Amino acid sequence: MHRLQSFFAGRNGSDALSKTTSIVACLLLILSMFFRGVVSSILWALAFLFLALSYFRMFSRNIWKRREENQKFLARTAPIARKWRQWKLRWRQRNLYAFFKCPQCGTVLRVPKGKGKVRVTCKSCGNVIERST
Ligand SMILES: [Zn+2]
Protein backbone atom coordinates (compact mmCIF):
# COMPACT_ATOMS: atom_id res chain seq x y z
CA MET A 1 0.00 0.00 0.00
CA HIS A 2 2.81 2.36 0.90
CA ARG A 3 4.58 1.61 -2.39
CA LEU A 4 1.38 2.37 -4.28
CA GLN A 5 0.99 5.65 -2.39
CA SER A 6 4.54 6.73 -3.15
CA PHE A 7 4.04 5.78 -6.79
CA PHE A 8 1.03 8.11 -7.03
CA ALA A 9 2.76 10.92 -5.13
CA GLY A 10 3.17 13.89 -7.48
CA ARG A 11 0.90 12.35 -10.06
CA ASN A 12 -2.58 13.39 -11.05
CA GLY A 13 -4.32 10.21 -9.88
CA SER A 14 -7.91 9.38 -10.64
CA ASP A 15 -10.38 12.18 -11.36
CA ALA A 16 -13.83 12.51 -12.93
CA LEU A 17 -12.45 12.74 -16.45
CA SER A 18 -10.15 9.71 -16.15
CA LYS A 19 -12.99 7.70 -14.56
CA THR A 20 -15.29 8.65 -17.44
CA THR A 21 -12.70 7.77 -20.09
CA SER A 22 -12.11 4.34 -18.52
CA ILE A 23 -15.89 3.72 -18.35
CA VAL A 24 -16.17 4.70 -22.03
CA ALA A 25 -13.29 2.30 -22.80
CA CYS A 26 -15.13 -0.56 -21.03
CA LEU A 27 -18.36 0.22 -22.87
CA LEU A 28 -16.49 0.24 -26.20
CA LEU A 29 -14.91 -3.13 -25.37
CA ILE A 30 -18.31 -4.61 -24.54
CA LEU A 31 -19.78 -3.08 -27.71
CA SER A 32 -16.93 -4.50 -29.82
CA MET A 33 -17.99 -8.02 -28.78
CA PHE A 34 -21.26 -7.59 -30.67
CA PHE A 35 -19.52 -6.84 -33.96
CA ARG A 36 -17.17 -8.69 -36.28
CA GLY A 37 -14.36 -7.72 -38.62
CA VAL A 38 -13.41 -4.10 -39.21
CA VAL A 39 -16.10 -2.58 -36.96
CA SER A 40 -14.99 -4.74 -34.05
CA SER A 41 -11.33 -3.78 -34.66
CA ILE A 42 -12.15 -0.07 -34.77
CA LEU A 43 -14.17 -0.26 -31.56
CA TRP A 44 -11.38 -2.23 -29.90
CA ALA A 45 -8.78 0.33 -31.02
CA LEU A 46 -10.97 3.19 -29.72
CA ALA A 47 -11.37 1.37 -26.40
CA PHE A 48 -7.60 1.00 -26.19
CA LEU A 49 -7.13 4.72 -26.94
CA PHE A 50 -9.61 5.73 -24.24
CA LEU A 51 -7.96 3.39 -21.73
CA ALA A 52 -4.50 4.73 -22.66
CA LEU A 53 -5.79 8.30 -22.23
CA SER A 54 -7.25 7.41 -18.85
CA TYR A 55 -3.96 5.91 -17.63
CA PHE A 56 -1.92 8.73 -19.13
CA ARG A 57 -4.02 11.24 -17.19
CA MET A 58 -3.78 9.23 -13.93
CA PHE A 59 -0.01 8.82 -14.11
CA SER A 60 0.68 12.30 -15.44
CA ARG A 61 2.96 14.54 -13.40
CA ASN A 62 1.62 17.69 -15.06
CA ILE A 63 -1.06 18.06 -12.40
CA TRP A 64 -2.06 21.63 -13.27
CA LYS A 65 -2.73 20.80 -16.91
CA ARG A 66 -4.73 17.69 -15.95
CA ARG A 67 -6.69 19.62 -13.34
CA GLU A 68 -7.56 22.25 -15.94
CA GLU A 69 -8.79 19.54 -18.34
CA ASN A 70 -10.87 18.00 -15.57
CA GLN A 71 -12.41 21.38 -14.69
CA LYS A 72 -13.36 21.97 -18.33
CA PHE A 73 -14.87 18.50 -18.48
CA LEU A 74 -16.88 19.09 -15.29
CA ALA A 75 -18.12 22.48 -16.54
CA ARG A 76 -19.26 21.01 -19.84
CA THR A 77 -21.01 18.04 -18.27
CA ALA A 78 -22.60 20.01 -15.39
CA PRO A 79 -26.13 20.06 -16.93
CA ILE A 80 -26.00 16.28 -17.47
CA ALA A 81 -24.69 15.74 -13.94
CA ARG A 82 -27.51 17.90 -12.55
CA LYS A 83 -30.13 15.95 -14.49
CA TRP A 84 -28.62 12.67 -13.26
CA ARG A 85 -28.70 13.81 -9.60
CA GLN A 86 -32.34 14.92 -10.00
CA TRP A 87 -33.26 11.59 -11.51
CA LYS A 88 -31.50 9.68 -8.69
CA LEU A 89 -33.32 11.76 -6.05
CA ARG A 90 -36.67 11.14 -7.74
CA TRP A 91 -35.92 7.42 -7.96
CA ARG A 92 -35.11 7.26 -4.22
CA GLN A 93 -38.29 9.13 -3.32
CA ARG A 94 -40.55 7.33 -5.81
CA ASN A 95 -42.49 5.48 -3.09
CA LEU A 96 -43.14 8.62 -1.04
CA TYR A 97 -43.76 11.29 -3.66
CA ALA A 98 -45.33 11.72 -7.05
CA PHE A 99 -43.55 14.09 -9.46
CA PHE A 100 -45.16 16.08 -12.23
CA LYS A 101 -44.55 19.21 -14.24
CA CYS A 102 -46.48 22.44 -13.80
CA PRO A 103 -48.59 22.77 -16.97
CA GLN A 104 -47.99 26.53 -17.03
CA CYS A 105 -44.23 26.90 -16.48
CA GLY A 106 -42.80 23.36 -16.60
CA THR A 107 -41.33 23.41 -13.07
CA VAL A 108 -41.14 19.93 -11.55
CA LEU A 109 -43.46 19.65 -8.54
CA ARG A 110 -43.51 17.01 -5.85
CA VAL A 111 -46.57 15.81 -3.94
CA PRO A 112 -46.80 13.13 -1.24
CA LYS A 113 -48.32 9.89 -2.49
CA GLY A 114 -51.50 8.36 -1.12
CA LYS A 115 -53.12 11.59 0.09
CA GLY A 116 -56.07 11.51 -2.31
CA LYS A 117 -56.87 14.74 -4.08
CA VAL A 118 -54.38 17.51 -3.33
CA ARG A 119 -54.21 21.11 -4.39
CA VAL A 120 -50.69 22.24 -5.28
CA THR A 121 -49.52 25.80 -5.76
CA CYS A 122 -46.54 26.11 -8.10
CA LYS A 123 -43.62 27.82 -6.36
CA SER A 124 -42.40 29.58 -9.50
CA CYS A 125 -45.58 30.87 -11.16
CA GLY A 126 -48.32 30.54 -8.52
CA ASN A 127 -50.47 28.30 -10.73
CA VAL A 128 -52.85 26.12 -8.66
CA ILE A 129 -53.15 22.52 -9.82
CA GLU A 130 -55.38 19.79 -8.46
CA ARG A 131 -53.96 16.29 -8.52
CA SER A 132 -55.06 12.97 -7.17
CA THR A 133 -52.14 11.02 -5.69
ZN1 LIG B 1 -45.64 26.84 -12.58
CSV table of N, CA and C and ligand atoms in Angstrom, one decimal:
chain,number,residue,atom,x,y,z
A,1,MET,N,0.8,-1.2,0.0
A,1,MET,CA,0.0,0.0,0.0
A,1,MET,C,0.9,1.2,0.0
A,2,HIS,N,1.9,1.2,0.8
A,2,HIS,CA,2.8,2.4,0.9
A,2,HIS,C,3.5,2.6,-0.4
A,3,ARG,N,3.9,1.5,-1.1
A,3,ARG,CA,4.6,1.6,-2.4
A,3,ARG,C,3.7,2.2,-3.4
A,4,LEU,N,2.4,1.8,-3.4
A,4,LEU,CA,1.4,2.4,-4.3
A,4,LEU,C,1.2,3.9,-4.0
A,5,GLN,N,1.2,4.2,-2.8
A,5,GLN,CA,1.0,5.6,-2.4
A,5,GLN,C,2.2,6.5,-2.9
A,6,SER,N,3.4,5.9,-2.7
A,6,SER,CA,4.5,6.7,-3.1
A,6,SER,C,4.6,6.8,-4.7
A,7,PHE,N,4.1,5.7,-5.3
A,7,PHE,CA,4.0,5.8,-6.8
A,7,PHE,C,3.1,6.9,-7.3
A,8,PHE,N,2.0,7.1,-6.6
A,8,PHE,CA,1.0,8.1,-7.0
A,8,PHE,C,1.4,9.5,-6.5
A,9,ALA,N,2.4,9.6,-5.6
A,9,ALA,CA,2.8,10.9,-5.1
A,9,ALA,C,3.3,11.8,-6.3
A,10,GLY,N,2.8,13.0,-6.4
A,10,GLY,CA,3.2,13.9,-7.5
A,10,GLY,C,2.5,13.6,-8.8
A,11,ARG,N,1.6,12.7,-8.8
A,11,ARG,CA,0.9,12.4,-10.1
A,11,ARG,C,-0.6,12.8,-9.9
A,12,ASN,N,-1.2,12.9,-11.1
A,12,ASN,CA,-2.6,13.4,-11.1
A,12,ASN,C,-3.5,12.5,-10.3
A,13,GLY,N,-3.4,11.2,-10.5
A,13,GLY,CA,-4.3,10.2,-9.9
A,13,GLY,C,-5.6,10.2,-10.6
A,14,SER,N,-6.6,9.6,-10.0
A,14,SER,CA,-7.9,9.4,-10.6
A,14,SER,C,-8.8,10.6,-10.4
A,15,ASP,N,-9.4,11.1,-11.5
A,15,ASP,CA,-10.4,12.2,-11.4
A,15,ASP,C,-11.6,11.9,-12.2
A,16,ALA,N,-12.6,12.8,-12.2
A,16,ALA,CA,-13.8,12.5,-12.9
A,16,ALA,C,-13.6,12.2,-14.4
A,17,LEU,N,-12.7,12.9,-15.0
A,17,LEU,CA,-12.4,12.7,-16.5
A,17,LEU,C,-11.8,11.4,-16.7
A,18,SER,N,-10.8,11.0,-15.9
A,18,SER,CA,-10.1,9.7,-16.2
A,18,SER,C,-11.1,8.6,-15.8
A,19,LYS,N,-12.0,8.7,-14.9
A,19,LYS,CA,-13.0,7.7,-14.6
A,19,LYS,C,-13.9,7.5,-15.8
A,20,THR,N,-14.4,8.7,-16.3
A,20,THR,CA,-15.3,8.6,-17.4
A,20,THR,C,-14.6,8.0,-18.6
A,21,THR,N,-13.4,8.4,-18.9
A,21,THR,CA,-12.7,7.8,-20.1
A,21,THR,C,-12.5,6.3,-19.9
A,22,SER,N,-12.3,5.8,-18.7
A,22,SER,CA,-12.1,4.3,-18.5
A,22,SER,C,-13.5,3.6,-18.6
A,23,ILE,N,-14.5,4.3,-18.2
A,23,ILE,CA,-15.9,3.7,-18.3
A,23,ILE,C,-16.2,3.6,-19.8
A,24,VAL,N,-15.9,4.7,-20.6
A,24,VAL,CA,-16.2,4.7,-22.0
A,24,VAL,C,-15.4,3.6,-22.7
A,25,ALA,N,-14.1,3.4,-22.3
A,25,ALA,CA,-13.3,2.3,-22.8
A,25,ALA,C,-13.9,0.9,-22.6
A,26,CYS,N,-14.5,0.7,-21.3
A,26,CYS,CA,-15.1,-0.6,-21.0
A,26,CYS,C,-16.4,-0.8,-21.9
A,27,LEU,N,-17.2,0.3,-22.0
A,27,LEU,CA,-18.4,0.2,-22.9
A,27,LEU,C,-18.0,-0.1,-24.3
A,28,LEU,N,-16.9,0.5,-24.8
A,28,LEU,CA,-16.5,0.2,-26.2
A,28,LEU,C,-16.0,-1.2,-26.4
A,29,LEU,N,-15.4,-1.7,-25.3
A,29,LEU,CA,-14.9,-3.1,-25.4
A,29,LEU,C,-16.1,-4.1,-25.4
A,30,ILE,N,-17.1,-3.8,-24.6
A,30,ILE,CA,-18.3,-4.6,-24.5
A,30,ILE,C,-19.0,-4.5,-25.9
A,31,LEU,N,-19.1,-3.3,-26.4
A,31,LEU,CA,-19.8,-3.1,-27.7
A,31,LEU,C,-19.1,-3.8,-28.8
A,32,SER,N,-17.7,-3.9,-28.8
A,32,SER,CA,-16.9,-4.5,-29.8
A,32,SER,C,-17.2,-6.0,-29.9
A,33,MET,N,-17.7,-6.6,-28.8
A,33,MET,CA,-18.0,-8.0,-28.8
A,33,MET,C,-19.2,-8.4,-29.6
A,34,PHE,N,-20.0,-7.4,-29.9
A,34,PHE,CA,-21.3,-7.6,-30.7
A,34,PHE,C,-21.0,-7.4,-32.2
A,35,PHE,N,-19.8,-7.1,-32.5
A,35,PHE,CA,-19.5,-6.8,-34.0
A,35,PHE,C,-18.4,-7.8,-34.4
A,36,ARG,N,-18.2,-7.9,-35.7
A,36,ARG,CA,-17.2,-8.7,-36.3
A,36,ARG,C,-16.4,-7.9,-37.3
A,37,GLY,N,-15.2,-8.3,-37.6
A,37,GLY,CA,-14.4,-7.7,-38.6
A,37,GLY,C,-13.9,-6.3,-38.3
A,38,VAL,N,-14.0,-5.4,-39.3
A,38,VAL,CA,-13.4,-4.1,-39.2
A,38,VAL,C,-14.1,-3.3,-38.1
A,39,VAL,N,-15.4,-3.4,-38.0
A,39,VAL,CA,-16.1,-2.6,-37.0
A,39,VAL,C,-15.6,-3.0,-35.6
A,40,SER,N,-15.5,-4.3,-35.3
A,40,SER,CA,-15.0,-4.7,-34.0
A,40,SER,C,-13.6,-4.2,-33.8
A,41,SER,N,-12.7,-4.3,-34.8
A,41,SER,CA,-11.3,-3.8,-34.7
A,41,SER,C,-11.3,-2.3,-34.3
A,42,ILE,N,-12.1,-1.5,-35.0
A,42,ILE,CA,-12.2,-0.1,-34.8
A,42,ILE,C,-12.6,0.2,-33.3
A,43,LEU,N,-13.7,-0.5,-32.9
A,43,LEU,CA,-14.2,-0.3,-31.6
A,43,LEU,C,-13.1,-0.7,-30.5
A,44,TRP,N,-12.4,-1.8,-30.8
A,44,TRP,CA,-11.4,-2.2,-29.9
A,44,TRP,C,-10.2,-1.2,-29.8
A,45,ALA,N,-9.9,-0.7,-31.0
A,45,ALA,CA,-8.8,0.3,-31.0
A,45,ALA,C,-9.2,1.6,-30.3
A,46,LEU,N,-10.5,2.0,-30.4
A,46,LEU,CA,-11.0,3.2,-29.7
A,46,LEU,C,-10.9,2.9,-28.2
A,47,ALA,N,-11.4,1.7,-27.8
A,47,ALA,CA,-11.4,1.4,-26.4
A,47,ALA,C,-10.0,1.5,-25.8
A,48,PHE,N,-9.0,1.0,-26.6
A,48,PHE,CA,-7.6,1.0,-26.2
A,48,PHE,C,-7.1,2.4,-26.0
A,49,LEU,N,-7.5,3.3,-27.0
A,49,LEU,CA,-7.1,4.7,-26.9
A,49,LEU,C,-7.7,5.4,-25.7
A,50,PHE,N,-9.0,5.1,-25.4
A,50,PHE,CA,-9.6,5.7,-24.2
A,50,PHE,C,-8.9,5.2,-22.9
A,51,LEU,N,-8.6,4.0,-22.9
A,51,LEU,CA,-8.0,3.4,-21.7
A,51,LEU,C,-6.6,4.0,-21.6
A,52,ALA,N,-5.8,4.1,-22.7
A,52,ALA,CA,-4.5,4.7,-22.7
A,52,ALA,C,-4.6,6.2,-22.2
A,53,LEU,N,-5.6,6.9,-22.7
A,53,LEU,CA,-5.8,8.3,-22.2
A,53,LEU,C,-6.1,8.4,-20.7
A,54,SER,N,-6.9,7.5,-20.3
A,54,SER,CA,-7.3,7.4,-18.8
A,54,SER,C,-6.0,7.2,-18.0
A,55,TYR,N,-5.2,6.2,-18.4
A,55,TYR,CA,-4.0,5.9,-17.6
A,55,TYR,C,-2.9,7.0,-17.7
A,56,PHE,N,-2.8,7.6,-18.9
A,56,PHE,CA,-1.9,8.7,-19.1
A,56,PHE,C,-2.3,9.8,-18.2
A,57,ARG,N,-3.6,10.2,-18.1
A,57,ARG,CA,-4.0,11.2,-17.2
A,57,ARG,C,-3.8,10.9,-15.7
A,58,MET,N,-4.0,9.6,-15.3
A,58,MET,CA,-3.8,9.2,-13.9
A,58,MET,C,-2.3,9.3,-13.5
A,59,PHE,N,-1.4,8.9,-14.4
A,59,PHE,CA,0.0,8.8,-14.1
A,59,PHE,C,0.7,10.1,-14.4
A,60,SER,N,0.0,11.1,-15.0
A,60,SER,CA,0.7,12.3,-15.4
A,60,SER,C,1.2,13.1,-14.2
A,61,ARG,N,2.4,13.7,-14.4
A,61,ARG,CA,3.0,14.5,-13.4
A,61,ARG,C,2.6,16.0,-13.6
A,62,ASN,N,2.0,16.3,-14.8
A,62,ASN,CA,1.6,17.7,-15.1
A,62,ASN,C,0.2,17.9,-14.5
A,63,ILE,N,0.2,18.0,-13.1
A,63,ILE,CA,-1.1,18.1,-12.4
A,63,ILE,C,-1.9,19.3,-12.8
A,64,TRP,N,-1.3,20.4,-13.0
A,64,TRP,CA,-2.1,21.6,-13.3
A,64,TRP,C,-2.8,21.5,-14.6
A,65,LYS,N,-2.1,21.0,-15.6
A,65,LYS,CA,-2.7,20.8,-16.9
A,65,LYS,C,-3.9,19.8,-16.8
A,66,ARG,N,-3.7,18.7,-16.1
A,66,ARG,CA,-4.7,17.7,-16.0
A,66,ARG,C,-5.9,18.2,-15.2
A,67,ARG,N,-5.6,19.0,-14.1
A,67,ARG,CA,-6.7,19.6,-13.3
A,67,ARG,C,-7.5,20.6,-14.2
A,68,GLU,N,-6.9,21.3,-15.1
A,68,GLU,CA,-7.6,22.3,-15.9
A,68,GLU,C,-8.5,21.5,-16.9
A,69,GLU,N,-8.0,20.4,-17.4
A,69,GLU,CA,-8.8,19.5,-18.3
A,69,GLU,C,-10.0,19.0,-17.6
A,70,ASN,N,-9.8,18.6,-16.4
A,70,ASN,CA,-10.9,18.0,-15.6
A,70,ASN,C,-11.9,19.1,-15.3
A,71,GLN,N,-11.5,20.3,-15.0
A,71,GLN,CA,-12.4,21.4,-14.7
A,71,GLN,C,-13.3,21.7,-15.9
A,72,LYS,N,-12.6,21.7,-17.1
A,72,LYS,CA,-13.4,22.0,-18.3
A,72,LYS,C,-14.4,20.9,-18.6
A,73,PHE,N,-14.0,19.6,-18.3
A,73,PHE,CA,-14.9,18.5,-18.5
A,73,PHE,C,-16.1,18.6,-17.5
A,74,LEU,N,-15.8,19.0,-16.3
A,74,LEU,CA,-16.9,19.1,-15.3
A,74,LEU,C,-17.8,20.2,-15.7
A,75,ALA,N,-17.3,21.3,-16.2
A,75,ALA,CA,-18.1,22.5,-16.5
A,75,ALA,C,-19.0,22.1,-17.7
A,76,ARG,N,-18.5,21.4,-18.7
A,76,ARG,CA,-19.3,21.0,-19.8
A,76,ARG,C,-20.3,20.0,-19.5
A,77,THR,N,-20.1,19.1,-18.6
A,77,THR,CA,-21.0,18.0,-18.3
A,77,THR,C,-21.9,18.4,-17.1
A,78,ALA,N,-21.8,19.6,-16.6
A,78,ALA,CA,-22.6,20.0,-15.4
A,78,ALA,C,-24.1,19.8,-15.6
A,79,PRO,N,-24.7,20.3,-16.8
A,79,PRO,CA,-26.1,20.1,-16.9
A,79,PRO,C,-26.5,18.6,-16.9
A,80,ILE,N,-25.7,17.7,-17.5
A,80,ILE,CA,-26.0,16.3,-17.5
A,80,ILE,C,-25.9,15.7,-16.0
A,81,ALA,N,-24.9,16.2,-15.3
A,81,ALA,CA,-24.7,15.7,-13.9
A,81,ALA,C,-25.9,16.2,-13.1
A,82,ARG,N,-26.4,17.4,-13.3
A,82,ARG,CA,-27.5,17.9,-12.5
A,82,ARG,C,-28.7,17.1,-12.8
A,83,LYS,N,-29.0,16.8,-14.1
A,83,LYS,CA,-30.1,15.9,-14.5
A,83,LYS,C,-30.0,14.6,-13.8
A,84,TRP,N,-28.9,14.0,-13.8
A,84,TRP,CA,-28.6,12.7,-13.3
A,84,TRP,C,-28.9,12.7,-11.8
A,85,ARG,N,-28.4,13.7,-11.0
A,85,ARG,CA,-28.7,13.8,-9.6
A,85,ARG,C,-30.2,13.9,-9.3
A,86,GLN,N,-30.9,14.8,-10.1
A,86,GLN,CA,-32.3,14.9,-10.0
A,86,GLN,C,-33.0,13.6,-10.2
A,87,TRP,N,-32.6,12.9,-11.2
A,87,TRP,CA,-33.3,11.6,-11.5
A,87,TRP,C,-33.0,10.6,-10.4
A,88,LYS,N,-31.8,10.6,-9.8
A,88,LYS,CA,-31.5,9.7,-8.7
A,88,LYS,C,-32.4,10.0,-7.5
A,89,LEU,N,-32.5,11.3,-7.2
A,89,LEU,CA,-33.3,11.8,-6.0
A,89,LEU,C,-34.8,11.3,-6.2
A,90,ARG,N,-35.3,11.5,-7.4
A,90,ARG,CA,-36.7,11.1,-7.7
A,90,ARG,C,-36.9,9.6,-7.6
A,91,TRP,N,-35.9,8.9,-8.0
A,91,TRP,CA,-35.9,7.4,-8.0
A,91,TRP,C,-36.0,7.0,-6.5
A,92,ARG,N,-35.2,7.6,-5.6
A,92,ARG,CA,-35.1,7.3,-4.2
A,92,ARG,C,-36.4,7.6,-3.5
A,93,GLN,N,-37.1,8.7,-4.0
A,93,GLN,CA,-38.3,9.1,-3.3
A,93,GLN,C,-39.6,8.6,-4.0
A,94,ARG,N,-39.4,7.7,-5.0
A,94,ARG,CA,-40.5,7.3,-5.8
A,94,ARG,C,-41.7,6.7,-5.0
A,95,ASN,N,-41.4,6.1,-3.9
A,95,ASN,CA,-42.5,5.5,-3.1
A,95,ASN,C,-43.2,6.5,-2.2
A,96,LEU,N,-42.6,7.6,-1.9
A,96,LEU,CA,-43.1,8.6,-1.0
A,96,LEU,C,-43.8,9.8,-1.8
A,97,TYR,N,-43.3,10.1,-3.0
A,97,TYR,CA,-43.8,11.3,-3.7
A,97,TYR,C,-44.1,11.0,-5.1
A,98,ALA,N,-45.0,11.7,-5.6
A,98,ALA,CA,-45.3,11.7,-7.1
A,98,ALA,C,-44.8,13.0,-7.6
A,99,PHE,N,-44.1,12.9,-8.8
A,99,PHE,CA,-43.5,14.1,-9.5
A,99,PHE,C,-44.3,14.4,-10.7
A,100,PHE,N,-44.6,15.7,-11.0
A,100,PHE,CA,-45.2,16.1,-12.2
A,100,PHE,C,-44.8,17.5,-12.6
A,101,LYS,N,-45.0,17.9,-13.8
A,101,LYS,CA,-44.6,19.2,-14.2
A,101,LYS,C,-45.7,20.2,-14.2
A,102,CYS,N,-45.5,21.4,-13.8
A,102,CYS,CA,-46.5,22.4,-13.8
A,102,CYS,C,-46.9,22.7,-15.2
A,103,PRO,N,-48.2,22.6,-15.6
A,103,PRO,CA,-48.6,22.8,-17.0
A,103,PRO,C,-48.3,24.2,-17.5
A,104,GLN,N,-48.2,25.1,-16.6
A,104,GLN,CA,-48.0,26.5,-17.0
A,104,GLN,C,-46.5,26.9,-17.3
A,105,CYS,N,-45.6,26.5,-16.3
A,105,CYS,CA,-44.2,26.9,-16.5
A,105,CYS,C,-43.2,25.7,-16.6
A,106,GLY,N,-43.7,24.5,-16.4
A,106,GLY,CA,-42.8,23.4,-16.6
A,106,GLY,C,-41.9,23.0,-15.4
A,107,THR,N,-42.1,23.7,-14.3
A,107,THR,CA,-41.3,23.4,-13.1
A,107,THR,C,-41.8,22.0,-12.5
A,108,VAL,N,-40.8,21.2,-12.1
A,108,VAL,CA,-41.1,19.9,-11.6
A,108,VAL,C,-41.7,20.1,-10.1
A,109,LEU,N,-42.8,19.6,-9.9
A,109,LEU,CA,-43.5,19.7,-8.5
A,109,LEU,C,-43.5,18.3,-7.9
A,110,ARG,N,-43.5,18.3,-6.6
A,110,ARG,CA,-43.5,17.0,-5.9
A,110,ARG,C,-44.7,17.0,-4.9
A,111,VAL,N,-45.5,15.9,-4.9
A,111,VAL,CA,-46.6,15.8,-3.9
A,111,VAL,C,-46.5,14.5,-3.2
A,112,PRO,N,-46.8,14.4,-1.9
A,112,PRO,CA,-46.8,13.1,-1.2
A,112,PRO,C,-47.8,12.2,-1.8
A,113,LYS,N,-47.4,10.9,-1.9
A,113,LYS,CA,-48.3,9.9,-2.5
A,113,LYS,C,-49.4,9.4,-1.5
A,114,GLY,N,-50.5,9.0,-2.0
A,114,GLY,CA,-51.5,8.4,-1.1
A,114,GLY,C,-52.3,9.3,-0.3
A,115,LYS,N,-52.4,10.6,-0.7
A,115,LYS,CA,-53.1,11.6,0.1
A,115,LYS,C,-54.5,11.9,-0.6
A,116,GLY,N,-54.8,11.2,-1.6
A,116,GLY,CA,-56.1,11.5,-2.3
A,116,GLY,C,-55.9,12.7,-3.2
A,117,LYS,N,-56.9,13.5,-3.2
A,117,LYS,CA,-56.9,14.7,-4.1
A,117,LYS,C,-56.1,15.8,-3.3
A,118,VAL,N,-55.1,16.4,-4.0
A,118,VAL,CA,-54.4,17.5,-3.3
A,118,VAL,C,-54.4,18.7,-4.3
A,119,ARG,N,-54.3,19.9,-3.6
A,119,ARG,CA,-54.2,21.1,-4.4
A,119,ARG,C,-52.8,21.6,-4.2
A,120,VAL,N,-52.1,21.8,-5.3
A,120,VAL,CA,-50.7,22.2,-5.3
A,120,VAL,C,-50.6,23.6,-5.9
A,121,THR,N,-49.8,24.5,-5.2
A,121,THR,CA,-49.5,25.8,-5.8
A,121,THR,C,-48.1,25.8,-6.2
A,122,CYS,N,-47.9,26.1,-7.5
A,122,CYS,CA,-46.5,26.1,-8.1
A,122,CYS,C,-45.7,27.2,-7.5
A,123,LYS,N,-44.5,26.9,-7.0
A,123,LYS,CA,-43.6,27.8,-6.4
A,123,LYS,C,-43.1,28.9,-7.3
A,124,SER,N,-43.0,28.6,-8.6
A,124,SER,CA,-42.4,29.6,-9.5
A,124,SER,C,-43.4,30.5,-10.1
A,125,CYS,N,-44.6,30.0,-10.5
A,125,CYS,CA,-45.6,30.9,-11.2
A,125,CYS,C,-46.9,31.1,-10.4
A,126,GLY,N,-47.1,30.3,-9.3
A,126,GLY,CA,-48.3,30.5,-8.5
A,126,GLY,C,-49.5,29.8,-9.1
A,127,ASN,N,-49.4,29.1,-10.1
A,127,ASN,CA,-50.5,28.3,-10.7
A,127,ASN,C,-51.0,27.3,-9.7
A,128,VAL,N,-52.3,27.1,-9.6
A,128,VAL,CA,-52.8,26.1,-8.7
A,128,VAL,C,-53.3,24.9,-9.5
A,129,ILE,N,-52.8,23.7,-9.1
A,129,ILE,CA,-53.1,22.5,-9.8
A,129,ILE,C,-53.8,21.5,-8.9
A,130,GLU,N,-54.8,20.8,-9.3
A,130,GLU,CA,-55.4,19.8,-8.5
A,130,GLU,C,-54.9,18.4,-9.0
A,131,ARG,N,-54.4,17.6,-8.1
A,131,ARG,CA,-54.0,16.3,-8.5
A,131,ARG,C,-54.4,15.2,-7.5
A,132,SER,N,-54.8,14.1,-8.1
A,132,SER,CA,-55.1,13.0,-7.2
A,132,SER,C,-53.8,12.1,-7.1
A,133,THR,N,-53.4,11.8,-5.9
A,133,THR,CA,-52.1,11.0,-5.7
A,133,THR,C,-52.4,9.6,-5.2
B,1,ZN,ZN,-45.6,26.8,-12.6
